[in-house]
Amino acid sequence: MLFQIKSYLKFLWNSKNAHGVHSPFVFDLVTKCFYDKAKYPEYAILKNYRKSLLENKNFIEVKDFGAGSKVFKSNKRAIAKIAKTAGITVKRAELLFRVVRYFKPENVLEIGTSLGLATSAISLGNISSEITTLEGCPETAGIAQLQFQKNNFNVNSVITEFERYLKSLNPEPRTLNLIYFDGNHQKEATLSYFELLLHTATNNSVWIFDDIHWSKAMEEAWEIIKKHPKVTVTIDTFQWGFVFFRKEQQKENFVIRANDSKWLNAVLGLRKLYGLID
């Protein structure tokens, strides 16, 4: 926890809002998507999806294949508590919805379904997307599949070990317009998935890595990804790391406050005080 607090303070100190961004591509993304204040009707669907999980009193046996949980001490877990503590937050689900709505990806891969909270945001963001979501735990995937059916989400849910599935993908030309990495918060696994999926990336692909500041090792993985020669633009929003492969862009790394709230701007006051503001 102490590590993440220090990382967050460092993030706040170094971060910018839209006014500190000089790339037209990133500026548009931040102002038209990240800071979009519209009240979309899909938000109500996302909240109802979450509400149904929070009201679920059942327990499931969870198989952890990744870095494990910092909250749960046992693999027998209440569905409601998973949704409350381990699932994507309301604000993040809304942001993910806006990102998908903004880029309109045709083919999406999600690594780590969990209870499907993020999957629902992706599905609602572009109802015509072909979405494949991977989950290693059968019982967790089963709950998500029931939710997808209940909400008529067109999602291909696959129960599998992630690396085995990624290795099985045909290396022939195949594009994935958006990939959401949220299945294994370990350095080696993250870098392995990154390398295994590089052949699917196009000039317009959007990759989102969750929990890039989860640990020192995950920060190291993020730094390696940023320096990869095929990566041109990255955006660190603390919770997520966005990766782009746009050849027309000069290589540049941004640290952006995705939620430009007033309390975060207190850091700007300190930067102004010490003459560090852009």
JSON list of C-alpha atoms in Angstrom, two decimals, residues 1-111:
[
{"chain": "A", "resi": 1, "resn": "MET", "atom": "CA", "xyz": [0.00, 0.00, 0.00]},
{"chain": "A", "resi": 2, "resn": "LEU", "atom": "CA", "xyz": [2.83, 2.40, 0.89]},
{"chain": "A", "resi": 3, "resn": "PHE", "atom": "CA", "xyz": [4.41, 1.79, -2.51]},
{"chain": "A", "resi": 4, "resn": "GLN", "atom": "CA", "xyz": [1.18, 2.71, -4.31]},
{"chain": "A", "resi": 5, "resn": "ILE", "atom": "CA", "xyz": [0.72, 5.85, -2.22]},
{"chain": "A", "resi": 6, "resn": "LYS", "atom": "CA", "xyz": [4.22, 7.01, -3.12]},
{"chain": "A", "resi": 7, "resn": "SER", "atom": "CA", "xyz": [3.59, 6.17, -6.78]},
{"chain": "A", "resi": 8, "resn": "TYR", "atom": "CA", "xyz": [0.33, 8.10, -6.76]},
{"chain": "A", "resi": 9, "resn": "LEU", "atom": "CA", "xyz": [1.91, 11.19, -5.21]},
{"chain": "A", "resi": 10, "resn": "LYS", "atom": "CA", "xyz": [4.63, 11.03, -7.85]},
{"chain": "A", "resi": 11, "resn": "PHE", "atom": "CA", "xyz": [1.97, 10.65, -10.54]},
{"chain": "A", "resi": 12, "resn": "LEU", "atom": "CA", "xyz": [0.04, 13.68, -9.27]},
{"chain": "A", "resi": 13, "resn": "TRP", "atom": "CA", "xyz": [3.19, 15.76, -9.18]},
{"chain": "A", "resi": 14, "resn": "ASN", "atom": "CA", "xyz": [4.17, 14.91, -12.76]},
{"chain": "A", "resi": 15, "resn": "SER", "atom": "CA", "xyz": [0.71, 14.77, -14.33]},
{"chain": "A", "resi": 16, "resn": "LYS", "atom": "CA", "xyz": [-0.91, 17.29, -16.62]},
{"chain": "A", "resi": 17, "resn": "ASN", "atom": "CA", "xyz": [-4.39, 18.08, -17.79]},
{"chain": "A", "resi": 18, "resn": "ALA", "atom": "CA", "xyz": [-5.34, 18.87, -21.39]},
{"chain": "A", "resi": 19, "resn": "HIS", "atom": "CA", "xyz": [-3.70, 22.31, -21.27]},
{"chain": "A", "resi": 20, "resn": "GLY", "atom": "CA", "xyz": [-0.28, 20.72, -20.92]},
{"chain": "A", "resi": 21, "resn": "VAL", "atom": "CA", "xyz": [-0.68, 18.51, -24.01]},
{"chain": "A", "resi": 22, "resn": "HIS", "atom": "CA", "xyz": [0.72, 19.64, -27.37]},
{"chain": "A", "resi": 23, "resn": "SER", "atom": "CA", "xyz": [-0.13, 16.55, -29.42]},
{"chain": "A", "resi": 24, "resn": "PRO", "atom": "CA", "xyz": [-3.40, 17.14, -31.36]},
{"chain": "A", "resi": 25, "resn": "PHE", "atom": "CA", "xyz": [-4.21, 13.41, -31.20]},
{"chain": "A", "resi": 26, "resn": "VAL", "atom": "CA", "xyz": [-3.77, 13.20, -27.43]},
{"chain": "A", "resi": 27, "resn": "PHE", "atom": "CA", "xyz": [-5.39, 16.59, -26.84]},
{"chain": "A", "resi": 28, "resn": "ASP", "atom": "CA", "xyz": [-8.53, 15.49, -28.69]},
{"chain": "A", "resi": 29, "resn": "LEU", "atom": "CA", "xyz": [-8.61, 12.20, -26.81]},
{"chain": "A", "resi": 30, "resn": "VAL", "atom": "CA", "xyz": [-8.33, 13.94, -23.46]},
{"chain": "A", "resi": 31, "resn": "THR", "atom": "CA", "xyz": [-10.82, 16.74, -24.13]},
{"chain": "A", "resi": 32, "resn": "LYS", "atom": "CA", "xyz": [-13.39, 14.84, -26.20]},
{"chain": "A", "resi": 33, "resn": "CYS", "atom": "CA", "xyz": [-13.23, 11.50, -24.39]},
{"chain": "A", "resi": 34, "resn": "PHE", "atom": "CA", "xyz": [-11.48, 11.55, -21.00]},
{"chain": "A", "resi": 35, "resn": "TYR", "atom": "CA", "xyz": [-13.16, 14.82, -19.95]},
{"chain": "A", "resi": 36, "resn": "ASP", "atom": "CA", "xyz": [-16.48, 14.23, -21.71]},
{"chain": "A", "resi": 37, "resn": "LYS", "atom": "CA", "xyz": [-19.12, 15.23, -19.13]},
{"chain": "A", "resi": 38, "resn": "ALA", "atom": "CA", "xyz": [-22.18, 14.02, -21.07]},
{"chain": "A", "resi": 39, "resn": "LYS", "atom": "CA", "xyz": [-24.62, 11.83, -19.14]},
{"chain": "A", "resi": 40, "resn": "TYR", "atom": "CA", "xyz": [-24.97, 8.84, -21.46]},
{"chain": "A", "resi": 41, "resn": "PRO", "atom": "CA", "xyz": [-28.01, 6.59, -20.96]},
{"chain": "A", "resi": 42, "resn": "GLU", "atom": "CA", "xyz": [-25.67, 3.58, -21.05]},
{"chain": "A", "resi": 43, "resn": "TYR", "atom": "CA", "xyz": [-24.32, 4.67, -17.65]},
{"chain": "A", "resi": 44, "resn": "ALA", "atom": "CA", "xyz": [-27.59, 3.54, -16.09]},
{"chain": "A", "resi": 45, "resn": "ILE", "atom": "CA", "xyz": [-27.15, 0.09, -17.61]},
{"chain": "A", "resi": 46, "resn": "LEU", "atom": "CA", "xyz": [-23.63, -0.12, -16.21]},
{"chain": "A", "resi": 47, "resn": "LYS", "atom": "CA", "xyz": [-24.89, 0.86, -12.75]},
{"chain": "A", "resi": 48, "resn": "ASN", "atom": "CA", "xyz": [-27.70, -1.69, -12.89]},
{"chain": "A", "resi": 49, "resn": "TYR", "atom": "CA", "xyz": [-25.21, -4.39, -13.93]},
{"chain": "A", "resi": 50, "resn": "ARG", "atom": "CA", "xyz": [-23.08, -3.50, -10.90]},
{"chain": "A", "resi": 51, "resn": "LYS", "atom": "CA", "xyz": [-26.13, -3.30, -8.62]},
{"chain": "A", "resi": 52, "resn": "SER", "atom": "CA", "xyz": [-27.24, -6.83, -9.54]},
{"chain": "A", "resi": 53, "resn": "LEU", "atom": "CA", "xyz": [-23.79, -8.15, -8.59]},
{"chain": "A", "resi": 54, "resn": "LEU", "atom": "CA", "xyz": [-23.68, -6.19, -5.34]},
{"chain": "A", "resi": 55, "resn": "GLU", "atom": "CA", "xyz": [-27.02, -7.76, -4.41]},
{"chain": "A", "resi": 56, "resn": "ASN", "atom": "CA", "xyz": [-25.80, -11.29, -5.19]},
{"chain": "A", "resi": 57, "resn": "LYS", "atom": "CA", "xyz": [-25.30, -13.07, -1.85]},
{"chain": "A", "resi": 58, "resn": "ASN", "atom": "CA", "xyz": [-23.74, -16.22, -3.30]},
{"chain": "A", "resi": 59, "resn": "PHE", "atom": "CA", "xyz": [-20.14, -17.37, -2.90]},
{"chain": "A", "resi": 60, "resn": "ILE", "atom": "CA", "xyz": [-17.83, -18.81, -5.54]},
{"chain": "A", "resi": 61, "resn": "GLU", "atom": "CA", "xyz": [-14.47, -20.59, -5.47]},
{"chain": "A", "resi": 62, "resn": "VAL", "atom": "CA", "xyz": [-11.99, -18.38, -7.29]},
{"chain": "A", "resi": 63, "resn": "LYS", "atom": "CA", "xyz": [-8.86, -19.68, -8.99]},
{"chain": "A", "resi": 64, "resn": "ASP", "atom": "CA", "xyz": [-6.15, -17.03, -9.02]},
{"chain": "A", "resi": 65, "resn": "PHE", "atom": "CA", "xyz": [-3.63, -17.40, -11.85]},
{"chain": "A", "resi": 66, "resn": "GLY", "atom": "CA", "xyz": [-2.10, -13.94, -11.55]},
{"chain": "A", "resi": 67, "resn": "ALA", "atom": "CA", "xyz": [-0.66, -11.78, -8.79]},
{"chain": "A", "resi": 68, "resn": "GLY", "atom": "CA", "xyz": [-3.42, -12.73, -6.38]},
{"chain": "A", "resi": 69, "resn": "SER", "atom": "CA", "xyz": [-5.56, -10.40, -4.33]},
{"chain": "A", "resi": 70, "resn": "LYS", "atom": "CA", "xyz": [-4.58, -7.69, -1.84]},
{"chain": "A", "resi": 71, "resn": "VAL", "atom": "CA", "xyz": [-8.08, -7.85, -0.35]},
{"chain": "A", "resi": 72, "resn": "PHE", "atom": "CA", "xyz": [-9.12, -11.50, -0.14]},
{"chain": "A", "resi": 73, "resn": "LYS", "atom": "CA", "xyz": [-7.43, -14.03, 2.14]},
{"chain": "A", "resi": 74, "resn": "SER", "atom": "CA", "xyz": [-9.40, -17.03, 0.86]},
{"chain": "A", "resi": 75, "resn": "ASN", "atom": "CA", "xyz": [-10.34, -18.33, -2.58]},
{"chain": "A", "resi": 76, "resn": "LYS", "atom": "CA", "xyz": [-13.95, -18.70, -1.42]},
{"chain": "A", "resi": 77, "resn": "ARG", "atom": "CA", "xyz": [-15.32, -15.24, -2.08]},
{"chain": "A", "resi": 78, "resn": "ALA", "atom": "CA", "xyz": [-18.64, -13.44, -2.00]},
{"chain": "A", "resi": 79, "resn": "ILE", "atom": "CA", "xyz": [-19.74, -12.28, -5.45]},
{"chain": "A", "resi": 80, "resn": "ALA", "atom": "CA", "xyz": [-20.90, -8.97, -3.97]},
{"chain": "A", "resi": 81, "resn": "LYS", "atom": "CA", "xyz": [-17.50, -8.33, -2.40]},
{"chain": "A", "resi": 82, "resn": "ILE", "atom": "CA", "xyz": [-15.66, -9.17, -5.61]},
{"chain": "A", "resi": 83, "resn": "ALA", "atom": "CA", "xyz": [-17.82, -6.62, -7.44]},
{"chain": "A", "resi": 84, "resn": "LYS", "atom": "CA", "xyz": [-17.25, -4.03, -4.72]},
{"chain": "A", "resi": 85, "resn": "THR", "atom": "CA", "xyz": [-13.50, -4.38, -4.19]},
{"chain": "A", "resi": 86, "resn": "ALA", "atom": "CA", "xyz": [-11.99, -6.11, -7.20]},
{"chain": "A", "resi": 87, "resn": "GLY", "atom": "CA", "xyz": [-14.17, -4.99, -10.09]},
{"chain": "A", "resi": 88, "resn": "ILE", "atom": "CA", "xyz": [-13.70, -1.87, -12.17]},
{"chain": "A", "resi": 89, "resn": "THR", "atom": "CA", "xyz": [-15.04, 1.25, -10.43]},
{"chain": "A", "resi": 90, "resn": "VAL", "atom": "CA", "xyz": [-18.08, 3.18, -11.66]},
{"chain": "A", "resi": 91, "resn": "LYS", "atom": "CA", "xyz": [-15.97, 6.07, -12.97]},
{"chain": "A", "resi": 92, "resn": "ARG", "atom": "CA", "xyz": [-13.52, 3.75, -14.69]},
{"chain": "A", "resi": 93, "resn": "ALA", "atom": "CA", "xyz": [-16.34, 1.78, -16.31]},
{"chain": "A", "resi": 94, "resn": "GLU", "atom": "CA", "xyz": [-17.78, 5.03, -17.65]},
{"chain": "A", "resi": 95, "resn": "LEU", "atom": "CA", "xyz": [-14.36, 6.08, -18.95]},
{"chain": "A", "resi": 96, "resn": "LEU", "atom": "CA", "xyz": [-13.86, 2.70, -20.64]},
{"chain": "A", "resi": 97, "resn": "PHE", "atom": "CA", "xyz": [-17.28, 3.08, -22.24]},
{"chain": "A", "resi": 98, "resn": "ARG", "atom": "CA", "xyz": [-16.27, 6.52, -23.57]},
{"chain": "A", "resi": 99, "resn": "VAL", "atom": "CA", "xyz": [-12.92, 5.21, -24.87]},
{"chain": "A", "resi": 100, "resn": "VAL", "atom": "CA", "xyz": [-14.66, 2.44, -26.84]},
{"chain": "A", "resi": 101, "resn": "ARG", "atom": "CA", "xyz": [-17.32, 4.88, -28.03]},
{"chain": "A", "resi": 102, "resn": "TYR", "atom": "CA", "xyz": [-14.57, 7.29, -29.17]},
{"chain": "A", "resi": 103, "resn": "PHE", "atom": "CA", "xyz": [-12.43, 4.79, -31.09]},
{"chain": "A", "resi": 104, "resn": "LYS", "atom": "CA", "xyz": [-15.23, 2.43, -32.22]},
{"chain": "A", "resi": 105, "resn": "PRO", "atom": "CA", "xyz": [-13.04, -0.70, -32.39]},
{"chain": "A", "resi": 106, "resn": "GLU", "atom": "CA", "xyz": [-14.36, -3.54, -34.54]},
{"chain": "A", "resi": 107, "resn": "ASN", "atom": "CA", "xyz": [-12.40, -6.35, -32.87]},
{"chain": "A", "resi": 108, "resn": "VAL", "atom": "CA", "xyz": [-11.76, -6.31, -29.13]},
{"chain": "A", "resi": 109, "resn": "LEU", "atom": "CA", "xyz": [-9.87, -8.67, -26.85]},
{"chain": "A", "resi": 110, "resn": "GLU", "atom": "CA", "xyz": [-10.19, -8.49, -23.07]},
{"chain": "A", "resi": 111, "resn": "ILE", "atom": "CA", "xyz": [-7.71, -10.44, -20.97]}
]
